[in-house]
Coordinates of C-alpha atoms and ligand atoms in Angstrom, one line a residue:
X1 CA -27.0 22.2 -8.2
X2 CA -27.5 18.9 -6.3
X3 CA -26.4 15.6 -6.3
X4 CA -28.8 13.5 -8.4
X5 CA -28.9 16.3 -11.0
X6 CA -24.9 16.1 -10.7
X7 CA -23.8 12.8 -9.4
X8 CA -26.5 10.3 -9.6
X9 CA -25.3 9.2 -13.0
X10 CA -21.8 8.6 -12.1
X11 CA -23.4 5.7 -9.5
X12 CA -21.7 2.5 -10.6
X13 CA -24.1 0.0 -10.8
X14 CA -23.7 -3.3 -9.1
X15 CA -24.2 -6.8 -10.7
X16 CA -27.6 -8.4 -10.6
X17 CA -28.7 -12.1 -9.7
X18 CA -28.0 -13.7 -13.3
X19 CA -24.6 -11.4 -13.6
X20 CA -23.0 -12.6 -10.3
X21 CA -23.8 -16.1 -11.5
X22 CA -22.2 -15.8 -15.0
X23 CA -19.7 -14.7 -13.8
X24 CA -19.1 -16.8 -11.1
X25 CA -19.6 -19.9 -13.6
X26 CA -16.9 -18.6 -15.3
X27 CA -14.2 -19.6 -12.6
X28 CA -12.0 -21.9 -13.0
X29 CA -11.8 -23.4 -9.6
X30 CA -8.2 -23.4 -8.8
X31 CA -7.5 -26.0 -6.4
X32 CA -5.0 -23.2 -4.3
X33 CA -6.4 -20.3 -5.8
X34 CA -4.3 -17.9 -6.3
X35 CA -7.0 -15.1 -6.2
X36 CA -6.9 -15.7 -2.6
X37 CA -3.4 -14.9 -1.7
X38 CA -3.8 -12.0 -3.4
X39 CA -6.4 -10.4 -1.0
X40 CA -4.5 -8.5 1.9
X41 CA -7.7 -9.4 3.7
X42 CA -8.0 -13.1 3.4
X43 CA -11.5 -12.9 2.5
X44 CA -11.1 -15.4 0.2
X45 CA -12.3 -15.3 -2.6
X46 CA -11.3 -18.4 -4.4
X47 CA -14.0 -19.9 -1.7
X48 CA -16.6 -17.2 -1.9
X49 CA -17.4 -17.7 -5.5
X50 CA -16.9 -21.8 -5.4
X51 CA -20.3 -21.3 -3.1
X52 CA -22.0 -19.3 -5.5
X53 CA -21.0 -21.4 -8.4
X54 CA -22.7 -24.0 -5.9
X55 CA -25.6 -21.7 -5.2
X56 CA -25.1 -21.6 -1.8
X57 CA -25.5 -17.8 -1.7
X58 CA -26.1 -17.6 2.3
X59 CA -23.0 -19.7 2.5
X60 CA -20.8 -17.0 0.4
X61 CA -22.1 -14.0 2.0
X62 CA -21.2 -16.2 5.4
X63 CA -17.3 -16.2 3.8
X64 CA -17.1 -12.4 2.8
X65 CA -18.7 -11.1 6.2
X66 CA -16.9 -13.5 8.6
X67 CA -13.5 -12.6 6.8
X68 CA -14.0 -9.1 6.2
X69 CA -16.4 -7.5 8.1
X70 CA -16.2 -4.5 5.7
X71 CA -16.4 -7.1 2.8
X72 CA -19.3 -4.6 0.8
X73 CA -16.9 -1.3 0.9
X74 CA -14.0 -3.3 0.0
X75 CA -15.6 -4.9 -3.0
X76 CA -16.9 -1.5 -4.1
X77 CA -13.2 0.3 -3.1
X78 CA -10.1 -2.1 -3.9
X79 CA -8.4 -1.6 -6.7
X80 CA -8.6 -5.7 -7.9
X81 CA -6.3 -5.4 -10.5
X82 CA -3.7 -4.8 -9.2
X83 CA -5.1 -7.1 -5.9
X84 CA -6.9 -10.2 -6.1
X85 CA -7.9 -9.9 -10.0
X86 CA -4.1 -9.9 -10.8
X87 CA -3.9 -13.3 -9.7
X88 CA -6.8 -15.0 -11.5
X89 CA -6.0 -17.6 -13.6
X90 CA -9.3 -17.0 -15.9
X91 CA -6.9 -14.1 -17.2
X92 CA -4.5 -16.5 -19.1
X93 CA -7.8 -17.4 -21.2
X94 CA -9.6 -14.4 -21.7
X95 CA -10.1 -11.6 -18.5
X96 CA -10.1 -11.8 -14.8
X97 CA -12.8 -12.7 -12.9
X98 CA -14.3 -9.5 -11.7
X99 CA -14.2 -10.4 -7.7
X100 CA -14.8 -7.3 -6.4
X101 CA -18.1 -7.1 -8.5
X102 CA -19.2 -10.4 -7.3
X103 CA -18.1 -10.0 -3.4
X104 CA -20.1 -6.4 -3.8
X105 CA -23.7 -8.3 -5.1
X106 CA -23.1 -10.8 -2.3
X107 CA -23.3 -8.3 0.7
X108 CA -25.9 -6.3 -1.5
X109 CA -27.9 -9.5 -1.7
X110 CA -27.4 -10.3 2.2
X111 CA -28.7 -6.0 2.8
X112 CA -31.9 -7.1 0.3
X113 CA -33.4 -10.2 1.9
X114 CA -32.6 -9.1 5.5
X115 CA -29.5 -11.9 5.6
X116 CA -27.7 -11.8 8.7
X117 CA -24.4 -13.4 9.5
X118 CA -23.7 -12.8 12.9
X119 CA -25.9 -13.0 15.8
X120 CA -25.1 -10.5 18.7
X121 CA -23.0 -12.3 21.0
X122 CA -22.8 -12.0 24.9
X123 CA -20.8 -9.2 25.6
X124 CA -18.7 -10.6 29.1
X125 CA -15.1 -10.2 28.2
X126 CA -12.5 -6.8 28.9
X127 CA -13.2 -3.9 27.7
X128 CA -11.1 -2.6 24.9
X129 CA -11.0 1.2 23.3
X130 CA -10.3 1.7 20.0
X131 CA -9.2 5.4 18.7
X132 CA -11.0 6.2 15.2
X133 CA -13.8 4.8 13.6
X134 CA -12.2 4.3 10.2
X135 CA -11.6 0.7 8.5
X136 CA -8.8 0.0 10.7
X137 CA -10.7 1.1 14.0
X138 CA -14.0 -0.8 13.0
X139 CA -12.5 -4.2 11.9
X140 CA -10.8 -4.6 14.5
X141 CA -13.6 -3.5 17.1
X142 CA -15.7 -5.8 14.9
X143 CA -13.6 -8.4 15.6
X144 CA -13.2 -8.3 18.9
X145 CA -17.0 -7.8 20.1
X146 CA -18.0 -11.2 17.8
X147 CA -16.0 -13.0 20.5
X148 CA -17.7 -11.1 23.6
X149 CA -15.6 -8.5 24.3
X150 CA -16.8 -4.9 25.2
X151 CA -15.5 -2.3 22.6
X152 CA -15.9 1.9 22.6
X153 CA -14.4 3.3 19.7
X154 CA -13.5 7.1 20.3
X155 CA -14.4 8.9 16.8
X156 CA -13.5 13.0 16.6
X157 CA -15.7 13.1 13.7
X158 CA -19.5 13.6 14.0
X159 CA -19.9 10.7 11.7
X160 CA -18.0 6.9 12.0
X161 CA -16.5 5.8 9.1
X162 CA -12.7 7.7 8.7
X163 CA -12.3 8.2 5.3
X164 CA -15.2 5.9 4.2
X165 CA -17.6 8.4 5.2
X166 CA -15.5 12.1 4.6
X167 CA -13.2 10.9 2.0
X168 CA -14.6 8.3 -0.8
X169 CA -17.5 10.5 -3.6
X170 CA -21.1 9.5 -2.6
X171 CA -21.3 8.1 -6.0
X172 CA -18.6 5.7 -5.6
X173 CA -19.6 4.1 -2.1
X174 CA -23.1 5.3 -1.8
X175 CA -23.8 6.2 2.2
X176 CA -26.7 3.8 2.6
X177 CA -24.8 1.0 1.2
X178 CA -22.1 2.0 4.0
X179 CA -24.6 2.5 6.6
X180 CA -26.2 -0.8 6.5
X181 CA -22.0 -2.1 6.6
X182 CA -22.0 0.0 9.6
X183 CA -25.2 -1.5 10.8
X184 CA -23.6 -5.0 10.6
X185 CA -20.9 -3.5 13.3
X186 CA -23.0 -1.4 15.7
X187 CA -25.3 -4.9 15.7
X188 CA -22.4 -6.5 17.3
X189 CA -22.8 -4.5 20.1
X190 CA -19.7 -1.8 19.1
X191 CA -20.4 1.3 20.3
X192 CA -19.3 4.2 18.5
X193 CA -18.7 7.7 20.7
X194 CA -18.6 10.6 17.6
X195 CA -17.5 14.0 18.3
X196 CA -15.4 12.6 21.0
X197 CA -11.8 12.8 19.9
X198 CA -8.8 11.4 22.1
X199 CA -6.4 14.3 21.4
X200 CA -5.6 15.6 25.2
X201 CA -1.6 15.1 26.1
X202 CA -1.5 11.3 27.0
X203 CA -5.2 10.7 26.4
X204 CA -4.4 7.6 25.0
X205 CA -2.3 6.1 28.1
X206 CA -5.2 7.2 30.1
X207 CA -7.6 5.0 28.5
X208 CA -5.6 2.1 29.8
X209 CA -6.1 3.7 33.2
X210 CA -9.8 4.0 33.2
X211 CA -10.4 1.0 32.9
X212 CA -9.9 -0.3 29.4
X213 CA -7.4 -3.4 29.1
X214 CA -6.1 -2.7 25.9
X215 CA -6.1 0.2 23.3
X216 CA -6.1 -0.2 19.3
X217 CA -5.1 3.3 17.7
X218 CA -5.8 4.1 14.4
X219 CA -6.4 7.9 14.2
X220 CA -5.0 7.6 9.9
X221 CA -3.2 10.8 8.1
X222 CA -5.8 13.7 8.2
X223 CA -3.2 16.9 7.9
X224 CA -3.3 17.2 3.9
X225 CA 0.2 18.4 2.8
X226 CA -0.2 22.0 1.4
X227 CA 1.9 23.7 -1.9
X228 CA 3.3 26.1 0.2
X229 CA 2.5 28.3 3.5
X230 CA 0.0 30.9 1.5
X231 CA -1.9 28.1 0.2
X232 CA -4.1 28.0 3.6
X233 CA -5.0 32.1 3.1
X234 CA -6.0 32.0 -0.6
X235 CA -9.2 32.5 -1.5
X236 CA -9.9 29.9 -4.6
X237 CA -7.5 27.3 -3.4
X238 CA -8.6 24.3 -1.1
X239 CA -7.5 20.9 -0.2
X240 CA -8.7 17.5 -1.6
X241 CA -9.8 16.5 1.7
X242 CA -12.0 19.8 2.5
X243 CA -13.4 19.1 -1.2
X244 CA -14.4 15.9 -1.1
X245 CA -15.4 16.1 2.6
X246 CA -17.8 19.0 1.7
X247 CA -19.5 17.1 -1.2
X248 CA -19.5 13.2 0.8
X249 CA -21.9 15.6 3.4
X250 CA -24.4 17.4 0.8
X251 CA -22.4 20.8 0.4
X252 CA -22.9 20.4 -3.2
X253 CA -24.3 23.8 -3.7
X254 CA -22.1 25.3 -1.4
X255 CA -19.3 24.5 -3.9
X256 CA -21.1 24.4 -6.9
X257 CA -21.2 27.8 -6.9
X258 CA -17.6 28.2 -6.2
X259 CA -16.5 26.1 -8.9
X260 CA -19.8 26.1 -11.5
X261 CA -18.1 27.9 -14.9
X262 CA -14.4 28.5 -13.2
X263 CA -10.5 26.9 -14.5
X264 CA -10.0 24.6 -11.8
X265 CA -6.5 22.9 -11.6
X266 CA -6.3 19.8 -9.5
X267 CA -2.3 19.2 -8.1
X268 CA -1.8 15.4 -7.7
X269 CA -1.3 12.1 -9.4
X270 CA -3.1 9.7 -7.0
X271 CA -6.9 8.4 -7.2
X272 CA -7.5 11.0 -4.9
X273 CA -6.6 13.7 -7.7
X274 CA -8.8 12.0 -10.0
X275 CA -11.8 11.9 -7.3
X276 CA -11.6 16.0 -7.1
X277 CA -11.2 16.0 -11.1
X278 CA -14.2 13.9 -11.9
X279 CA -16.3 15.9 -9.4
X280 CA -15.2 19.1 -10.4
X281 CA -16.2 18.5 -14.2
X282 CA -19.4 17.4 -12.3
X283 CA -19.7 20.8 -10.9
X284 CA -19.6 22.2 -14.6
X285 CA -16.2 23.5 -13.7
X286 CA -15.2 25.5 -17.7
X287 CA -11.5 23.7 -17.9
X288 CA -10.5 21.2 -15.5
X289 CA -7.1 20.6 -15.5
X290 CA -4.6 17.9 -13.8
X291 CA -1.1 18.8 -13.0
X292 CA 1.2 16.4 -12.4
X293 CA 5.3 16.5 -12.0
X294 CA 6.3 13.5 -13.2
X295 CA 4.6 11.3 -16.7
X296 CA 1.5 10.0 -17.3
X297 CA 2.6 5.9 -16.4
X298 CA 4.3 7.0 -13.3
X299 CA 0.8 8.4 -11.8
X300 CA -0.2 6.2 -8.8
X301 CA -3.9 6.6 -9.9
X302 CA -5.4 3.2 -11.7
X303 CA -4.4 3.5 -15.5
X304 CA -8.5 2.7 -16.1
X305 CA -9.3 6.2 -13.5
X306 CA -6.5 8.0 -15.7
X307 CA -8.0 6.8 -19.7
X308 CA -11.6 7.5 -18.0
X309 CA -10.6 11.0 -16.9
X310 CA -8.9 11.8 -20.2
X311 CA -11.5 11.0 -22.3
X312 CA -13.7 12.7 -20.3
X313 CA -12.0 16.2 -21.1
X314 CA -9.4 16.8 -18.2
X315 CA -6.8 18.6 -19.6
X316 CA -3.5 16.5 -18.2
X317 CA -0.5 18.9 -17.4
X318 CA 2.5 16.0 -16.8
X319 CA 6.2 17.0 -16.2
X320 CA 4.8 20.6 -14.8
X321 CA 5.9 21.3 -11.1
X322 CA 3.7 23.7 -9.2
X323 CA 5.4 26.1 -7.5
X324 CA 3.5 29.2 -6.3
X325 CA 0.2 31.1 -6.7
X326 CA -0.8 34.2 -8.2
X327 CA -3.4 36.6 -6.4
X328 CA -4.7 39.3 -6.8
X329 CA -6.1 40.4 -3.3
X330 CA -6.3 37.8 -1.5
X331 CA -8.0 35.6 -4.9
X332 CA -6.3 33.1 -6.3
X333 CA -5.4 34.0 -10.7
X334 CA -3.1 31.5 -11.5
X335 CA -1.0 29.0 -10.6
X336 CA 3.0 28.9 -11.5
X337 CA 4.7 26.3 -12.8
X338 CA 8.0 25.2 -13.6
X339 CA 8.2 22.3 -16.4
X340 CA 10.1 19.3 -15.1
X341 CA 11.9 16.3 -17.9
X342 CA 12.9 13.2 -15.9
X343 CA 16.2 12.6 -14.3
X344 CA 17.6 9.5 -12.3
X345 CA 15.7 7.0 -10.6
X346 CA 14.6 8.0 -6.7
X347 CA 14.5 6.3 -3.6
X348 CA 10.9 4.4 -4.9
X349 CA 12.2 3.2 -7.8
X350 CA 10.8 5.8 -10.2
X351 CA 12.8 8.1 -11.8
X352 CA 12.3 11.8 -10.5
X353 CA 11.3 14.7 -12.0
X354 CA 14.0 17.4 -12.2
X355 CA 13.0 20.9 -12.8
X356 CA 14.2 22.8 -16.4
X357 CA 15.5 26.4 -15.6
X358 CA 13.8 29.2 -16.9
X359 CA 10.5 27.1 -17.8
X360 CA 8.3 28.6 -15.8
X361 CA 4.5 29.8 -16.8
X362 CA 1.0 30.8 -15.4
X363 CA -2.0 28.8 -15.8
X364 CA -4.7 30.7 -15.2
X365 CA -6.9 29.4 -12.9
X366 CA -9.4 30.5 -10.8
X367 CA -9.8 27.4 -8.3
X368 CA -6.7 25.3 -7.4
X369 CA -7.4 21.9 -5.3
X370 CA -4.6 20.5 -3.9
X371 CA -4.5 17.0 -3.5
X372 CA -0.6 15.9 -2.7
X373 CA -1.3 13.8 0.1
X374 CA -1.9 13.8 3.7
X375 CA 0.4 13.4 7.5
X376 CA -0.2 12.5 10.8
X377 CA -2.0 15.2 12.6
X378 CA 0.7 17.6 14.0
X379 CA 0.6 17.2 17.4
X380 CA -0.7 13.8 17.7
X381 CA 2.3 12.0 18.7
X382 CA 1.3 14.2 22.2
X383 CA -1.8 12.1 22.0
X384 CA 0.4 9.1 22.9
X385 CA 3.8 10.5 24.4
X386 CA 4.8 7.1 25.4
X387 CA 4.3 5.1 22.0
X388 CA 7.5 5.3 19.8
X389 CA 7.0 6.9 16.2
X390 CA 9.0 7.7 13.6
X391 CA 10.5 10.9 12.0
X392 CA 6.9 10.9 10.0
X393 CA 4.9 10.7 13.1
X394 CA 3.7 7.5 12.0
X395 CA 3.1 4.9 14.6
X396 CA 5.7 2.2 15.1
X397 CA 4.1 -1.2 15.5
X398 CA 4.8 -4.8 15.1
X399 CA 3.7 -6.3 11.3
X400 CA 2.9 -9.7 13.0
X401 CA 0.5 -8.2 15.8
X402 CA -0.1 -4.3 15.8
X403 CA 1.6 -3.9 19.2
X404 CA 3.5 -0.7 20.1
X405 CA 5.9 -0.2 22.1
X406 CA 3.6 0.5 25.2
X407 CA 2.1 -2.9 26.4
X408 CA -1.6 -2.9 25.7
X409 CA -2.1 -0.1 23.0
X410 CA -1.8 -1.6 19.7
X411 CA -2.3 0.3 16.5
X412 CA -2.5 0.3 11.8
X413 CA -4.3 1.6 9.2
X414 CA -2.4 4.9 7.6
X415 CA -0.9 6.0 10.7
X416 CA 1.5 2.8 10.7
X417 CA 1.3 2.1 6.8
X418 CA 1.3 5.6 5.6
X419 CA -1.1 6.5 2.9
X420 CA -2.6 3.0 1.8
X421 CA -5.8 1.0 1.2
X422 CA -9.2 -0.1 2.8
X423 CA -8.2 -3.6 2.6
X424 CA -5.5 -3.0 4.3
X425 CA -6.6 -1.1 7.1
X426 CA -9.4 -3.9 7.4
X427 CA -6.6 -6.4 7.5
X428 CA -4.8 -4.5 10.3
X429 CA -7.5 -4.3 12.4
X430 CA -8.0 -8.2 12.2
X431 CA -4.1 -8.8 12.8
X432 CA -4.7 -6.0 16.0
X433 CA -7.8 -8.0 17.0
X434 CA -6.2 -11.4 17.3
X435 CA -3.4 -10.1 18.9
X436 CA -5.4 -8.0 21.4
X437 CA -7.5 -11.3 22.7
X438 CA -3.7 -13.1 23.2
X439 CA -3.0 -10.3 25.4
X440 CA -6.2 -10.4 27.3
X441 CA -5.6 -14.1 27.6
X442 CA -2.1 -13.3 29.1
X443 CA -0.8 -15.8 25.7
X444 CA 1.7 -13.5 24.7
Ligands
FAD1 C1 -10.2 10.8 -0.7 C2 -9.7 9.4 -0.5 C3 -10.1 8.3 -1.4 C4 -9.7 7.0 -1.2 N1 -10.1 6.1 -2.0 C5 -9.7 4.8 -1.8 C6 -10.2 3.7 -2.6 O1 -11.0 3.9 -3.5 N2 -9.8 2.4 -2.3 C7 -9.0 2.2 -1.3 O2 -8.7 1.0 -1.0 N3 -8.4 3.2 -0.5 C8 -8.8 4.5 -0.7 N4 -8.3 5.5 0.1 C9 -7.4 5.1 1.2 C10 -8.1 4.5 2.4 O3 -9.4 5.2 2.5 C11 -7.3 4.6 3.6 O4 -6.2 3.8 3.4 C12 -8.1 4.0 4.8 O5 -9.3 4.8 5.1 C13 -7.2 4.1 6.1 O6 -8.0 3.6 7.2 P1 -7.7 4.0 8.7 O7 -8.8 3.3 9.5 O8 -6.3 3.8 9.0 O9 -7.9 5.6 8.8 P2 -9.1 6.6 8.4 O10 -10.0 6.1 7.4 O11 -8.4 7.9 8.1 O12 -9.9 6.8 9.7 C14 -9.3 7.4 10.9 C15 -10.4 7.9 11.8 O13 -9.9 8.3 13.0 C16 -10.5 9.5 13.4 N5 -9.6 10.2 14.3 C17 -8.4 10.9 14.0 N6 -7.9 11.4 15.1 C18 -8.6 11.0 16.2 C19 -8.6 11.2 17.6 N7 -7.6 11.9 18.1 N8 -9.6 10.7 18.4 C20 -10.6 10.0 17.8 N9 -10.7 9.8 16.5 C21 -9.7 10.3 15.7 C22 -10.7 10.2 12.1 O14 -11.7 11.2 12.3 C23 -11.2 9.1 11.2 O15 -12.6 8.9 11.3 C24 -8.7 6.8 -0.1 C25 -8.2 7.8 0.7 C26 -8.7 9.1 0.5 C27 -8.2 10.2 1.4
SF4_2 S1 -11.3 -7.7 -0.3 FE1 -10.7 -6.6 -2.1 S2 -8.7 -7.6 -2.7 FE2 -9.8 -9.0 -1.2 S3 -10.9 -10.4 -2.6 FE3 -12.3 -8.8 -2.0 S4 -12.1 -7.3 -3.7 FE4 -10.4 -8.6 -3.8

């Protein structure tokens, strides 16, 4: 079991020269395009693919990089229609332009013929830590070094990247793809420090007294939420984030075995459900079910994830609340359920699920992977005693600028947002970076 005997075929495939360029041509060139606002990035499409149209490749690549310095993962990653794509006006004639597709063969291109944006700039201003290597942490350090400013990120991971690198399949953002993305970073004279987590009781205010002038925290959600307390002692039942963590890093023999043959139920509604659903079938998992509380439209996954996962065989369990496991010593046999109809709207707008009494049944299962979210690390708010959070943990920070309520640290990604996106991480780390260089400049 491996992962080009597994995975490799899963491996989207980008577009080509003459694709990019087709599609390109068939834009309509807005005058304000509209595909534009609709990036939470502001890497601007709407001028990206004008250049191409133009043939000025180097000069498109030149607007996805100096706009989004993680402008390759994103096109791979966002999820355009509901972004960028669900503004294009080519959709009132026939389909969206497919943006991310084109911004993707753009930074391909710029990896193929050795293209390089950026030169390595004179590194002479402050130095600035940032806390977490994710695409929060590395935007903004990106940001800052291009204008000569000294930047350490602290990752406690052995590998940068946040969720990038432990999160997103291998076959969906394909690790030498990222690392030449992270190439483009390092080459700006970031340093990265892995295995070095800030997690001592004010480690973070004691950056600021070591010597760095300002801090930009972005640590994201990595406690996953379990079922229930006995979820952690069960043999059989694991988190999404362990999962997918194990197969980004090779381990796919490791759970091949565990899951090769075996009823796997995956808990979870999000595109993180449908990762651990797609690569458990790839593990030649017997049954691989999805259990969900609420319907099958109220799923946060991308409709196009949830029709591809269907028709693939996952056996959707909607309006079913888990509620316990069955073991047998110490193994995980099933997983109880209560069935659930839908009630009044919630608090988001949805309407919730409400359990029916007496409904309850076993699904036998011999693997259960629980992907209902992640939190803020339990004890990070000790981390930074003196930055205000809220009763989630999560950081509270200025929208505008990042900053905390401690002068100098500034912070986004997940751990102001909550759960979110790439692109917006990236764009947080930009908003962060600008404000970090008025506060250097004593503008603010
Ligand atoms: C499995 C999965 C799949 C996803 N797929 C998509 C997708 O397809 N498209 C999309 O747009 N979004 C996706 N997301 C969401 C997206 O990845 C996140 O919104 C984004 O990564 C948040 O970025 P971040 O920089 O805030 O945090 P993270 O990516 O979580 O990075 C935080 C980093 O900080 C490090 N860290 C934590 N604590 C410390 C500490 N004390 N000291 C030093 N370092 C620390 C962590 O090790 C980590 O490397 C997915 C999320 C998951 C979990
Ligand atoms: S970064 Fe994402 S949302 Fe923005 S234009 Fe590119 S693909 Fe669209």
């Amino acid at each position: 079991m491996n992962y080009d005997e597994n995975f490799k075929e899963m491996e989207e495939k980008g577009f080509d020269w003459g694709q990019a360029v087709a599609e390109a041509n068939r834009c309509l060139l807005c005058y304000d395009p509209p595909c534009s606002k609709g990036c939470p990035a502001e890497t601007d499409p709407g001028t990206f693919i004008r250049k191409l149209r133009l043939k000025n490749v180097t000069g498109a690549v030149r607007t996805v990089k100096e706009n989004n310095i993680l402008g390759g993962s994103c096109g791979v990653l966002c999820p355009t229609p509901l972004l960028c794509e669900l503004e294009c006006s080519a959709t009132e004639i026939d389909r969206p332009i497919q943006i991310g597709k084109i911004q993707r063969f753009l930074v391909e291109h710029a990896f193929k013929t050795g293209f390089k944006v950026f030169e390595k700039p004179a590194a002479d201003k402050e130095k600035v830590a940032v806390v977490g290597s994710g695409p929060a942490g590395l935007s903004c350090a990106a940001e800052l070094a291009k204008d000569g400013y000294r930047v350490t990120i602290f990752e406690a991971k052995a590998k940068p990247g946040g969720v990038l690198a432990y999160g997103v399949p291998s076959y969906r953002l394909s690790e030498d793809f990222f690392a030449e993305e992270l190439k483009d970073i390092t080459d700006l004279g970031v340093e990265i420090k892995c295995n070095t987590p800030v997690d001592k009781k004010g480690g973070v205010e004691k950056l600021l007294e070591e010597g760095f002038k300002a801090v930009f925290l972005a640590p994201g959600l990595w406690e996953p939420i379990r079922l229930n307390e006995k979820s952690r002692e069960i043999d059989g039942v694991y988190t999404a984030t362990e999962f997918l963590a194990a197969l980004r890093n090779g381990k796919h023999e490791e759970f091949g075995k565990k899951i090769d043959g075996k009823s796997v139920a995956v808990i979870g509604g999000g595109s993180v459900a449908i990762d651990s659903v797609e690569a458990s079938r790839r593990l030649n998992a017997k049954d691989v079910y999805l259990v969900y509380r609420r319907s099958f439209a109220q799923m946060p996954a991308e409709e196009t994830e949830r029709v591809e996962a269907l028709q693939d065989g996952t056996q959707f369990l909607l309006l079913n609340q888990p509620v316990d496991y069955i073991t047998e010593n110490g193994k995980l046999r099933g997983l109880k359920l209560v069935r659930t109809k839908l009630g009044d709207k919630d608090s988001s707008g949805r309407r919730k699920p409400v359990e029916i009494p007496g409904s309850e049944w076993v699904l036998d299962a011999d693997v259960v992977i629980e992907a209902i979210g992640s939190r803020a690390v339990e004890d990070s708010t000790d981390w930074y005693p003196s930055v205000k959070t809220n009763e989630k943990k999560y950081i509270v920070a200025d929208k505008e600028t990042g900053a905390t309520s401690v002068k100098g640290i500034f912070a986004g990604g997940d751990i102001v947002r909550g759960p979110a996106l790439v692109v917006e991480a990236v764009q947080d780390g930009k908003v962060a970076a600008r404000a970090i260089k008025k506060y250097l400049r004593g503008e603010e």
